[in-house]
Short mmCIF file of C-alpha atoms in Angstrom, two decimals:
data_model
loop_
_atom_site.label_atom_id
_atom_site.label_comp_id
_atom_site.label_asym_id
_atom_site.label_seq_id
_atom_site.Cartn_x
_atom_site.Cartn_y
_atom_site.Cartn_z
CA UNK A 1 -31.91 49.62 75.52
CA UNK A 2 -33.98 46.32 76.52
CA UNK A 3 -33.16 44.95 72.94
CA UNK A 4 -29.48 45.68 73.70
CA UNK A 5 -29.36 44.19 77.05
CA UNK A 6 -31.08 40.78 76.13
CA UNK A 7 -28.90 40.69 73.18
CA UNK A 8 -25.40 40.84 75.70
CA UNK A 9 -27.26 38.39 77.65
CA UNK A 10 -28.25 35.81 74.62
CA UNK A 11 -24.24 36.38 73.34
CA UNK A 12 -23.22 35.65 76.70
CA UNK A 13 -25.59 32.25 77.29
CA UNK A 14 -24.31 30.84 73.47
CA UNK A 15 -20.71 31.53 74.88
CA UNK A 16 -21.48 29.45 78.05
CA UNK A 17 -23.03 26.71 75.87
CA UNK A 18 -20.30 26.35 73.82
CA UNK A 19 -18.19 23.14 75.38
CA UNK A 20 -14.51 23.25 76.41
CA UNK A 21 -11.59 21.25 74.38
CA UNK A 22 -11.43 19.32 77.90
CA UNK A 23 -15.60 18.41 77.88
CA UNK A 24 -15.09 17.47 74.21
CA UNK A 25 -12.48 15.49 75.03
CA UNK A 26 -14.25 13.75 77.95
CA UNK A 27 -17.54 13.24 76.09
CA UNK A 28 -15.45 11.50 73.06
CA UNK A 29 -13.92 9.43 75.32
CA UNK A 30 -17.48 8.38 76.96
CA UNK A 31 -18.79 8.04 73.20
CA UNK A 32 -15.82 5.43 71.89
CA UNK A 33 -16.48 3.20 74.96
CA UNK A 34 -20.35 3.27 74.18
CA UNK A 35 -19.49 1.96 70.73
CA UNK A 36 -16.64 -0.30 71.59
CA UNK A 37 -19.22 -1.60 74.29
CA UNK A 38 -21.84 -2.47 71.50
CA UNK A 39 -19.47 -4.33 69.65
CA UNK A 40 -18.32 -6.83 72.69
CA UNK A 41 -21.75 -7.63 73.02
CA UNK A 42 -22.35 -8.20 69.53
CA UNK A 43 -19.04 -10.63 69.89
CA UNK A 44 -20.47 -12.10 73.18
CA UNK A 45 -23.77 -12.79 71.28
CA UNK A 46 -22.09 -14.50 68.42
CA UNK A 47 -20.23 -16.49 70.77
CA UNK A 48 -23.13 -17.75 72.41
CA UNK A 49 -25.70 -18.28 69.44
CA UNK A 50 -22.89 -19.90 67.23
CA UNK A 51 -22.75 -23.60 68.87
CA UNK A 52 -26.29 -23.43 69.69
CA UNK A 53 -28.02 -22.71 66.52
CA UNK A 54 -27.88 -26.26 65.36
CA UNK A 55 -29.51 -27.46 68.23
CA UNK A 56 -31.91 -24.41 68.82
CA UNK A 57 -33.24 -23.40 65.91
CA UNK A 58 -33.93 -19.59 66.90
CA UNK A 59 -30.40 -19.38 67.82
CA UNK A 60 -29.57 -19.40 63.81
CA UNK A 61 -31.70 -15.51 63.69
CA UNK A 62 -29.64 -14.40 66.80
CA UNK A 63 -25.96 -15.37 65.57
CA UNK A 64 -27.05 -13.77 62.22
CA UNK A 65 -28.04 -10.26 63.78
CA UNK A 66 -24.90 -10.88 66.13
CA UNK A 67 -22.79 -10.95 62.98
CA UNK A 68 -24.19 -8.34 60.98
CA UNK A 69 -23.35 -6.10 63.92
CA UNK A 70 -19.85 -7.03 64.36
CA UNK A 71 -19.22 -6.41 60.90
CA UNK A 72 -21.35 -3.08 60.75
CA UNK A 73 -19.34 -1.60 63.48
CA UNK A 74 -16.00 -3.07 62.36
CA UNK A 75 -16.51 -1.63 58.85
CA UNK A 76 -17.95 1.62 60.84
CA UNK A 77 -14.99 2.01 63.04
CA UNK A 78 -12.69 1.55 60.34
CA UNK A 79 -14.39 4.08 57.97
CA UNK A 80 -13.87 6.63 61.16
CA UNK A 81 -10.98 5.71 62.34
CA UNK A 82 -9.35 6.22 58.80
CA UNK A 83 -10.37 9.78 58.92
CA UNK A 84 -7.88 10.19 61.73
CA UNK A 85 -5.02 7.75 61.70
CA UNK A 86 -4.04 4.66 60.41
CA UNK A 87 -6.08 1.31 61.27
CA UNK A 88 -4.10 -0.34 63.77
CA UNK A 89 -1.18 1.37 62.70
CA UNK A 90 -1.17 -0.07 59.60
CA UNK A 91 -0.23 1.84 56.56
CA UNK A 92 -3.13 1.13 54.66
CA UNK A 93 -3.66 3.78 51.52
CA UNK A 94 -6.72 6.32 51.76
CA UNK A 95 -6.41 6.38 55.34
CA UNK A 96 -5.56 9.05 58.14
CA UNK A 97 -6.78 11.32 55.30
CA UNK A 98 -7.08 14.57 57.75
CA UNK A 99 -3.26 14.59 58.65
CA UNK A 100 -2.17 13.54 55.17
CA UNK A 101 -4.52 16.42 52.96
CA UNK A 102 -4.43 18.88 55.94
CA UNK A 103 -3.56 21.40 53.93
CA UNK A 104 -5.73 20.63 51.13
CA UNK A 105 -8.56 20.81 53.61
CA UNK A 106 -7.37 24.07 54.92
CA UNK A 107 -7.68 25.60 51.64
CA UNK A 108 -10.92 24.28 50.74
CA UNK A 109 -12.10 25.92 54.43
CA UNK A 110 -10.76 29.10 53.36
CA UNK A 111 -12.50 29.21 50.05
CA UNK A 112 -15.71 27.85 51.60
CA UNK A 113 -15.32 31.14 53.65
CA UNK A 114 -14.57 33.67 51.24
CA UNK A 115 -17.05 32.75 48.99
CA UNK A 116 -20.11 31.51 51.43
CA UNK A 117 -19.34 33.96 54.41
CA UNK A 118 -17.13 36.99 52.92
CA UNK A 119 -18.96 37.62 50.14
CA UNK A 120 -20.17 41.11 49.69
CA UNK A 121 -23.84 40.43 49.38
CA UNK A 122 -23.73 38.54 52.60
CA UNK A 123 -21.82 41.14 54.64
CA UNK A 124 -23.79 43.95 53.44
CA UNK A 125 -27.07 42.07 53.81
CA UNK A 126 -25.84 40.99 57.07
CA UNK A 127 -25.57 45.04 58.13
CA UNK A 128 -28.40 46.17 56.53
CA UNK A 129 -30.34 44.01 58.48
CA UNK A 130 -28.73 44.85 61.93
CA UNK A 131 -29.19 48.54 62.29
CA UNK A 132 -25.68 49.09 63.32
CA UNK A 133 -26.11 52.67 64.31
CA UNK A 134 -28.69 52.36 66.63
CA UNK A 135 -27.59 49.51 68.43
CA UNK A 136 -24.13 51.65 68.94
CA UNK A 137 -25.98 54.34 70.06
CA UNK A 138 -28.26 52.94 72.87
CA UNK A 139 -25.04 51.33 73.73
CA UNK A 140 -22.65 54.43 73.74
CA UNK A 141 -25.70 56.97 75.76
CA UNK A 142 -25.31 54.10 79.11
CA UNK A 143 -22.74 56.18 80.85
CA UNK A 144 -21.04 53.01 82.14
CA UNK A 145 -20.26 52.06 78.49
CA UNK A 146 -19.04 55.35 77.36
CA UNK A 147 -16.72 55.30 80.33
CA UNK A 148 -15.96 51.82 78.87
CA UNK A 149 -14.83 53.30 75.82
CA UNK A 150 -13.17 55.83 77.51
CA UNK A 151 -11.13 53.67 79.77
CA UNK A 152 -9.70 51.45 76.92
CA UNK A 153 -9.18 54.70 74.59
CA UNK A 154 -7.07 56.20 77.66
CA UNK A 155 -5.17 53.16 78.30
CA UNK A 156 -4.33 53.24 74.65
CA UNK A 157 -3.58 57.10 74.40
CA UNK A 158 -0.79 56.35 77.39
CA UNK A 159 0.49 53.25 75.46
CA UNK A 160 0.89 55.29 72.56
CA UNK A 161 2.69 58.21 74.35
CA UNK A 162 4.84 55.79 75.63
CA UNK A 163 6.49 54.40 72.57
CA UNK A 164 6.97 58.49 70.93
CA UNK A 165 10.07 58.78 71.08
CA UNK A 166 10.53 62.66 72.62
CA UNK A 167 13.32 63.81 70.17
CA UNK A 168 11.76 62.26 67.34
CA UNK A 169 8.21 64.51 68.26
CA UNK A 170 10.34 67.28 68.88
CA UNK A 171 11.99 67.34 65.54
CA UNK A 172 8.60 67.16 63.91
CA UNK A 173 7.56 69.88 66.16
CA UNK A 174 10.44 72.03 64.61
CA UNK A 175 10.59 71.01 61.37
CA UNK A 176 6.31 71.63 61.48
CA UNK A 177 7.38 75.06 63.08
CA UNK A 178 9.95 75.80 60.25
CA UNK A 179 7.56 74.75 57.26
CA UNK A 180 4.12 76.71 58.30
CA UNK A 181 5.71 79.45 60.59
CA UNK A 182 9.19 79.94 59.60
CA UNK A 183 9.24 79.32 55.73
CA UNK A 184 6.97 81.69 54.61
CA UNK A 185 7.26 85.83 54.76
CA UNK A 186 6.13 87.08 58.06
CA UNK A 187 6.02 90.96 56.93
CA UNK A 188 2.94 90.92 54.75
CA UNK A 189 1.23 88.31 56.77
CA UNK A 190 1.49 90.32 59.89
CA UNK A 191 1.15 93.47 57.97
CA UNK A 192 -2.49 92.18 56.68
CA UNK A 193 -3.20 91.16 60.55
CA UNK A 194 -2.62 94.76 61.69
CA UNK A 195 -4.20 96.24 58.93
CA UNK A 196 -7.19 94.57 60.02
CA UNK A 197 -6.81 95.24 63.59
CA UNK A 198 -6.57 98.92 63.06
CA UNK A 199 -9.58 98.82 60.89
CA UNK A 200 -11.48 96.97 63.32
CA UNK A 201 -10.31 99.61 65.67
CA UNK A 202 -9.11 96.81 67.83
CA UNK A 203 -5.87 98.13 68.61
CA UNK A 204 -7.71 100.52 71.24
CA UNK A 205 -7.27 98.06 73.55
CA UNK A 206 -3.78 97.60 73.83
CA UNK A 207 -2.94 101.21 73.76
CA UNK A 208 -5.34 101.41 76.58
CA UNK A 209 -3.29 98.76 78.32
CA UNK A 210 -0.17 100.56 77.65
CA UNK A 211 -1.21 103.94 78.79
CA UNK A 212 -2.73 102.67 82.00
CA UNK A 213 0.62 100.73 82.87
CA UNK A 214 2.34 103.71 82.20
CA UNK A 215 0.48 106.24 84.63
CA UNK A 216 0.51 103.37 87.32
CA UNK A 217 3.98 103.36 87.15
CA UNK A 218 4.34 107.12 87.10
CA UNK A 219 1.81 107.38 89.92
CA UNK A 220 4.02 104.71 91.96
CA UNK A 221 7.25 105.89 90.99
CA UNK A 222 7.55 109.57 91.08
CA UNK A 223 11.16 109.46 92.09
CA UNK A 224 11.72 107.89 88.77
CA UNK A 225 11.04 111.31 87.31
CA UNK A 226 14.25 112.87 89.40
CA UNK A 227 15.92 116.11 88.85
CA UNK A 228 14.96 115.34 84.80
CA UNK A 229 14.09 119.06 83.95
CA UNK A 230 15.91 120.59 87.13
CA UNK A 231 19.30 119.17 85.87
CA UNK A 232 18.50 120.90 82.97
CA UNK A 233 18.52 124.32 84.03
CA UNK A 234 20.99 127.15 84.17
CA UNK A 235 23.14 126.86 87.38
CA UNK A 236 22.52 130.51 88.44
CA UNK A 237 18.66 129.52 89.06
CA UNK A 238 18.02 128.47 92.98
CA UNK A 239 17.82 125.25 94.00
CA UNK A 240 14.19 125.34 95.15
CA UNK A 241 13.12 126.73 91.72
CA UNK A 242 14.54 123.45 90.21
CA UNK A 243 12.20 121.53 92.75
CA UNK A 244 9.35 123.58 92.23
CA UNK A 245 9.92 123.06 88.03
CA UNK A 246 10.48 119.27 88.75
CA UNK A 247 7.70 118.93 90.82
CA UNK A 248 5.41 120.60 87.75
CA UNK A 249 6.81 118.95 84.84
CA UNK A 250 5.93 116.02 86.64
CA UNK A 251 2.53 116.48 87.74
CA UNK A 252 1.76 117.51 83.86
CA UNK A 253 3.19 114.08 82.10
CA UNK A 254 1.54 112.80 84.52
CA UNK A 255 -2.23 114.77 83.60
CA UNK A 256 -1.04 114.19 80.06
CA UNK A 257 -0.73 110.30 80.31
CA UNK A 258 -4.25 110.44 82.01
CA UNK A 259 -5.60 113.08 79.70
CA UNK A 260 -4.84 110.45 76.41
CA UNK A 261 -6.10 107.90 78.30
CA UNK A 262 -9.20 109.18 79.15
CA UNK A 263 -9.79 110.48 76.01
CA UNK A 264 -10.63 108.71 72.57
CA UNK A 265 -9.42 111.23 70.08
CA UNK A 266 -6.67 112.64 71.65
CA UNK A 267 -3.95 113.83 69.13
CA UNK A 268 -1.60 111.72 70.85
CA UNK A 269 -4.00 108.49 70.38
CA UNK A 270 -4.42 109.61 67.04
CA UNK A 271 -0.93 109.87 65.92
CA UNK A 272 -0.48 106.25 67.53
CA UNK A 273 -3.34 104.81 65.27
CA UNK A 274 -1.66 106.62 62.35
CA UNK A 275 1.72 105.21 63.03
CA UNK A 276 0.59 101.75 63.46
CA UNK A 277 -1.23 102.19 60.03
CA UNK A 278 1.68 103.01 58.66
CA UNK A 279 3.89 100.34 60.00
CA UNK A 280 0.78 97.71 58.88
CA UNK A 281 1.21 99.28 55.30
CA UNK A 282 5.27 98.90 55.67
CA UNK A 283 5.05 95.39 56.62
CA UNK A 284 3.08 94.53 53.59
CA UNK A 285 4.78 96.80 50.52
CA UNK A 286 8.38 98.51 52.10
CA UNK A 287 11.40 96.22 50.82
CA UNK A 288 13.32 97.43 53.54
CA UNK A 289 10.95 96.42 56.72
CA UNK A 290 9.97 92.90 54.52
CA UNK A 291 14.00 91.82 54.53
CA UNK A 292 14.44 93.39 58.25
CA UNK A 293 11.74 90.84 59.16
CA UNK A 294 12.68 88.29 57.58
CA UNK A 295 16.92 89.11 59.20
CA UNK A 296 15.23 89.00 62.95
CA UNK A 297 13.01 85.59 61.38
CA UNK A 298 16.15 83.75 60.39
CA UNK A 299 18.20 84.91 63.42
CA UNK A 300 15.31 82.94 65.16
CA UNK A 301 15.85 80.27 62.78
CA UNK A 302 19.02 79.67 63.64
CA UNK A 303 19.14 80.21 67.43
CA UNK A 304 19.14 76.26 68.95
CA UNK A 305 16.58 77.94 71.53
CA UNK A 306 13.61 76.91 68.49
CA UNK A 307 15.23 73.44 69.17
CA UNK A 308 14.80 73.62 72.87
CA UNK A 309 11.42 75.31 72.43
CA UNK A 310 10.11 72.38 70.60
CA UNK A 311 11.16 70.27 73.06
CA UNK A 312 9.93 72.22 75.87
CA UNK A 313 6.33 72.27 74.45
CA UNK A 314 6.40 68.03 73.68
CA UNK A 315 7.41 67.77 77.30
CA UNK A 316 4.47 69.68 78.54
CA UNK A 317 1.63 68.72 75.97
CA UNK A 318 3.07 64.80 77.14
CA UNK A 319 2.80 65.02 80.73
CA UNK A 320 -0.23 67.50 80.12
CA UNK A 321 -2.07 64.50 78.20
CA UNK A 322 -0.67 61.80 80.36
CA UNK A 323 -2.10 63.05 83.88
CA UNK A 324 -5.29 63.85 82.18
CA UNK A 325 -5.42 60.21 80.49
CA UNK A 326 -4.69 58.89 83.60
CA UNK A 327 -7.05 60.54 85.51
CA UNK A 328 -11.05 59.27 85.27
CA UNK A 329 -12.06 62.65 86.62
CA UNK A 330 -9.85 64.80 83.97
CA UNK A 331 -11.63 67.42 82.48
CA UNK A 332 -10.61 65.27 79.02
CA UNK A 333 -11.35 62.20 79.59
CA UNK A 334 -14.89 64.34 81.11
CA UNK A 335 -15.49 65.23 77.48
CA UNK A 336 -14.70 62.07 74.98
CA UNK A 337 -17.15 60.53 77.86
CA UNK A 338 -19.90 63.25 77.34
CA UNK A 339 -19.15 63.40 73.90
CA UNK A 340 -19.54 59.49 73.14
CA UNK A 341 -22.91 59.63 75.36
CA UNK A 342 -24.07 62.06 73.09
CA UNK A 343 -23.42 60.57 70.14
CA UNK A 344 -25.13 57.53 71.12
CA UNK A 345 -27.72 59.88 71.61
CA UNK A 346 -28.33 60.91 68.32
CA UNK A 347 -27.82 57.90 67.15
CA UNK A 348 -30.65 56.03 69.17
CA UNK A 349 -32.90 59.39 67.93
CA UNK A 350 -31.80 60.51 64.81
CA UNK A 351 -33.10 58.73 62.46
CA UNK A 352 -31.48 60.38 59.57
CA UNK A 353 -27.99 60.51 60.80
CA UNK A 354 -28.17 56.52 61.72
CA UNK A 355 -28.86 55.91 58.36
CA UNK A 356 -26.28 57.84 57.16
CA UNK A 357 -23.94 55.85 59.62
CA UNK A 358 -25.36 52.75 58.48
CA UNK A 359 -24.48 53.52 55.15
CA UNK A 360 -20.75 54.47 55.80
CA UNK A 361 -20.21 51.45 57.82
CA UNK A 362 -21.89 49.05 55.15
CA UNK A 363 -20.03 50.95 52.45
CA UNK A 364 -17.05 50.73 54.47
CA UNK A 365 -17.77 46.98 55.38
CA UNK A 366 -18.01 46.48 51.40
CA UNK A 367 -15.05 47.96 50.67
CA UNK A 368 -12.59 45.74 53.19
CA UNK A 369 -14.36 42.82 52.05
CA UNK A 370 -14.32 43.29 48.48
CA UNK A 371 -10.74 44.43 48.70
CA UNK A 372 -9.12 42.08 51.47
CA UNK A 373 -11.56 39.02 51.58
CA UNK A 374 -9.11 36.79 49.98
CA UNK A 375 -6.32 37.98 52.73
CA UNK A 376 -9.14 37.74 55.22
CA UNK A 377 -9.86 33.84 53.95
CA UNK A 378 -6.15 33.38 53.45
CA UNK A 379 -6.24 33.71 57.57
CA UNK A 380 -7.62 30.20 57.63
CA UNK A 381 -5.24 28.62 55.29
CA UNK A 382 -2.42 29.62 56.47
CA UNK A 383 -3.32 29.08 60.22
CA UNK A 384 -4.13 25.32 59.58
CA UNK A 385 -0.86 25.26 57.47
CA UNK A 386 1.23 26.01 60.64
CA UNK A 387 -0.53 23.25 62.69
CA UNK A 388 1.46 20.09 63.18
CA UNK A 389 -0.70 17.09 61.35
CA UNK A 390 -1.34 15.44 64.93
CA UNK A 391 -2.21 18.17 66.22
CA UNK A 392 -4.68 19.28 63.29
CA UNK A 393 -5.89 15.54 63.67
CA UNK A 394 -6.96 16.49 67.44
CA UNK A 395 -8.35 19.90 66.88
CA UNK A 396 -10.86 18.61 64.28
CA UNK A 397 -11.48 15.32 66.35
CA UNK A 398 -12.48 16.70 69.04
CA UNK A 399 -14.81 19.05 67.01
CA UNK A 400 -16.79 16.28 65.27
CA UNK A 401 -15.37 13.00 66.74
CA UNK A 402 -18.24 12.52 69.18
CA UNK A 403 -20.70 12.58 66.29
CA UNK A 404 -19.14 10.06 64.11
CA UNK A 405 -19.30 7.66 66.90
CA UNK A 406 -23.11 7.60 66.42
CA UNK A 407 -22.12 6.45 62.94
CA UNK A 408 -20.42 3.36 64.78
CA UNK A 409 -23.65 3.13 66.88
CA UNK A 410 -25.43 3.25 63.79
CA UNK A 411 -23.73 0.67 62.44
CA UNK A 412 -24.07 -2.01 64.73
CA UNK A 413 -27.49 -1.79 65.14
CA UNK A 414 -28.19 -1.23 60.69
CA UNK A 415 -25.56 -4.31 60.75
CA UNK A 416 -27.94 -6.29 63.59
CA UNK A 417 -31.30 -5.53 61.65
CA UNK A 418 -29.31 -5.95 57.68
CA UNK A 419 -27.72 -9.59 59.32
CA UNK A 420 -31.18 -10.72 60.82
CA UNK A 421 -33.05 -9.48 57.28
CA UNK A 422 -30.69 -11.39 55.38
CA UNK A 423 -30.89 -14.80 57.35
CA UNK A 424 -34.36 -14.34 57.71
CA UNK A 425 -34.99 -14.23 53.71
CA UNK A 426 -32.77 -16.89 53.21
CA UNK A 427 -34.42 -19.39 55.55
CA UNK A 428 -37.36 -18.07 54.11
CA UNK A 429 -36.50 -19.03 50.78
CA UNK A 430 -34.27 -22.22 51.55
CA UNK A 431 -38.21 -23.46 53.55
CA UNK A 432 -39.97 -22.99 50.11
CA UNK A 433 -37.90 -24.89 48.04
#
């Protein structure tokens, strides 16, 4: 984690310590006049020692190194001027070189790059050597960077939601539906799921269900029940009979619902399981049931409520996703955070697995490069294409401009000491013979 932080913080300082296009500009500026300065003096000094050196002897050493400066830095400034422009705006060939080969030079940068930077052996090397995996992972267990990650992922989610188009998700929706729901026979398939089920004894449960809603509602709802066997019976029987008789044939369907639901082998539970067996077996081998399934399946088919359905479901699973994207305390935006934090986790621990990661991701890293490094490279090219020759001229000025003043530097003082060399020889020589 400490190895993480002071690496943020080293990233950060080189970022600070990288000058703006506007310092550049100001320390070129500062660097020209420094130059042009040395040259005036040089002139001044000429000026002076010229007249003098026949009547001052020592003046002949001084209008010598005077001289050898002027012309270092006027061949100097020449050489660098050339590399940007014309000389005095004079069209003089094998100058302003930049704007005139700037796409020549753009190439050659691109190449340099492919080959020196983008080659695989340097990437991979280059990954090897970091120990991507674990630096990822003591970043992703801080919880403020997994909600980092989170954040921007969310923000992305939304922007993605926005530009679906809803009827274009809902036809996928149906045409999904109709492909791995619709297409295929729905007899046998549900026939094998019951057959199971019954197996499994699992359809106890819903019978249960069943049976207890029905006694609740025949508990609740006697009335229901009426004059059902009463109306039933001859008209010469009294009235009060036909009340007594309701009044028992209800209380016994209603002991009978309770008696099969209280017990597990009733005949009546029994015969239930059996049927259900049977209809499982129907659904898988009876022609008949199959193509009755399949009638009701394509009636659903072709209802436009499978449309509306599809639409329906979009609708909810988008503004479902959307609040819960939106919101930092969603339950699943709760989860990608855990989840990255505990990925990082094993990452920063697990040895093993970080390898493995380190692997994919050089493998992977290989693969782009290997693949797209000339499309990567071609980046540079065409980018310094597009640039307008003046302005290409500028960029790369202000880049190394300030250096190559020290070359005009340079040369006014290697043209001082070359001038003062020179004379000094020669009146060296010229007092021996």
């Amino acid at each position: 984690m400490v190895e993480t932080t002071d690496a943020a913080a080293a990233a950060a300082a080189a970022r600070r310590a990288v000058p703006t296009d506007e310092e550049r500009r100001i320390a070129l500026r500062r660097m020209k006049r420094i130059a042009l300065g040395l040259l005036l003096v040089a002139a001044a000094v000429f000026a002076v020692a010229f007249p003098l050196q026949e009547t001052v002897p020592w003046m002949g050493f001084v209008r010598a190194a005077a001289e050898g400066a002027m012309v270092g830095a006027i061949a100097d400034w020449f050489a660098v001027t050339a590399l940007f422009r014309h000389p005095l705006g004079l069209p003089i060939p094998h100058t302003a070189i930049i704007p005139r080969r700037k796409d020549e030079i753009g190439a050659t940068l691109g190449a340099f790059v492919e080959d020196e930077f983008l080659s695989e052996s340097v990437v991979t090397g280059k990954l090897r050597s970091m120990g991507v995996a674990r630096r990822l992972g003591e970043w992703l267990r801080d919880p403020a960077n997994a909600e980092r990650v989170t954040a921007e992922a969310s923000v992305a989610g939304r922007g993605v939601l926005g530009l679906l188009g809803d009827d274009d998700v809902a036809g996928v929706i149906e045409q999904l539906a109709r492909r791995h729901l619709l297409e295929p026979e729905w007899g046998p398939a549900i026939g094998r799921v019951g057959e199971r089920l019954v197996a499994a004894d699992q359809q106890r449960a819903a019978v249960d269900a069943v049976l207890q809603k029905l006694e609740t509602w025949l508990a609740a709802h006697p009335e229901a029940f009426g004059t059902m066997v009463s109306s039933r019976l001859p008209k010469w029987v009294p009235g009060f009979v036909g009340g007594l008789v309701d009044d028992r044939a209800y209380r016994e369907v209603l002991a009978f619902a309770r008696s099969v639901r209280d017990e597990p082998h009733h005949p009546l539970r029994l015969a239930i399981d059996r049927w259900l067996a049977e209809v499982a077996d129907d659904l898988q081998h009876d022609p008949a049931m199959i193509e009755r399934i399949e009638r009701l399946k394509l009636d659903l088919v072709e209802s436009p409520r499978l449309r509306e359905f599809a639409g329906e479901v979009w609708d909810s699973v988008k503004v479902s996703l959307a609040a819960s994207l939106e919101d930092p305390a969603s339950e699943l935006r709760a989860g990608v955070r855990s989840a990255l934090m505990e990925v990082g986790a094993r990452l920063a621990v697990d040895e093993e697995l970080a390898a493995k990661v380190d692997v994919w991701v050089t493998d992977a890293a290989a693969y782009v490069v290997g693949r797209y490094r000339h499309e990567i490279a071609g980046v540079i090219t065409e980018t310094v294409e597009r640039w307008d020759p003046t302005e290409t001229t500028e960029k790369i000025e202000l880049q190394v401009g300030r250096d190559l003043q020290y070359i005009r530097i340079n040369g006014t003082v290697v043209g001082a000491l070359a001038g003062l060399a020179i004379h000094s020889i020669a009146t060296a020589i010229g007092a021996l013979v």
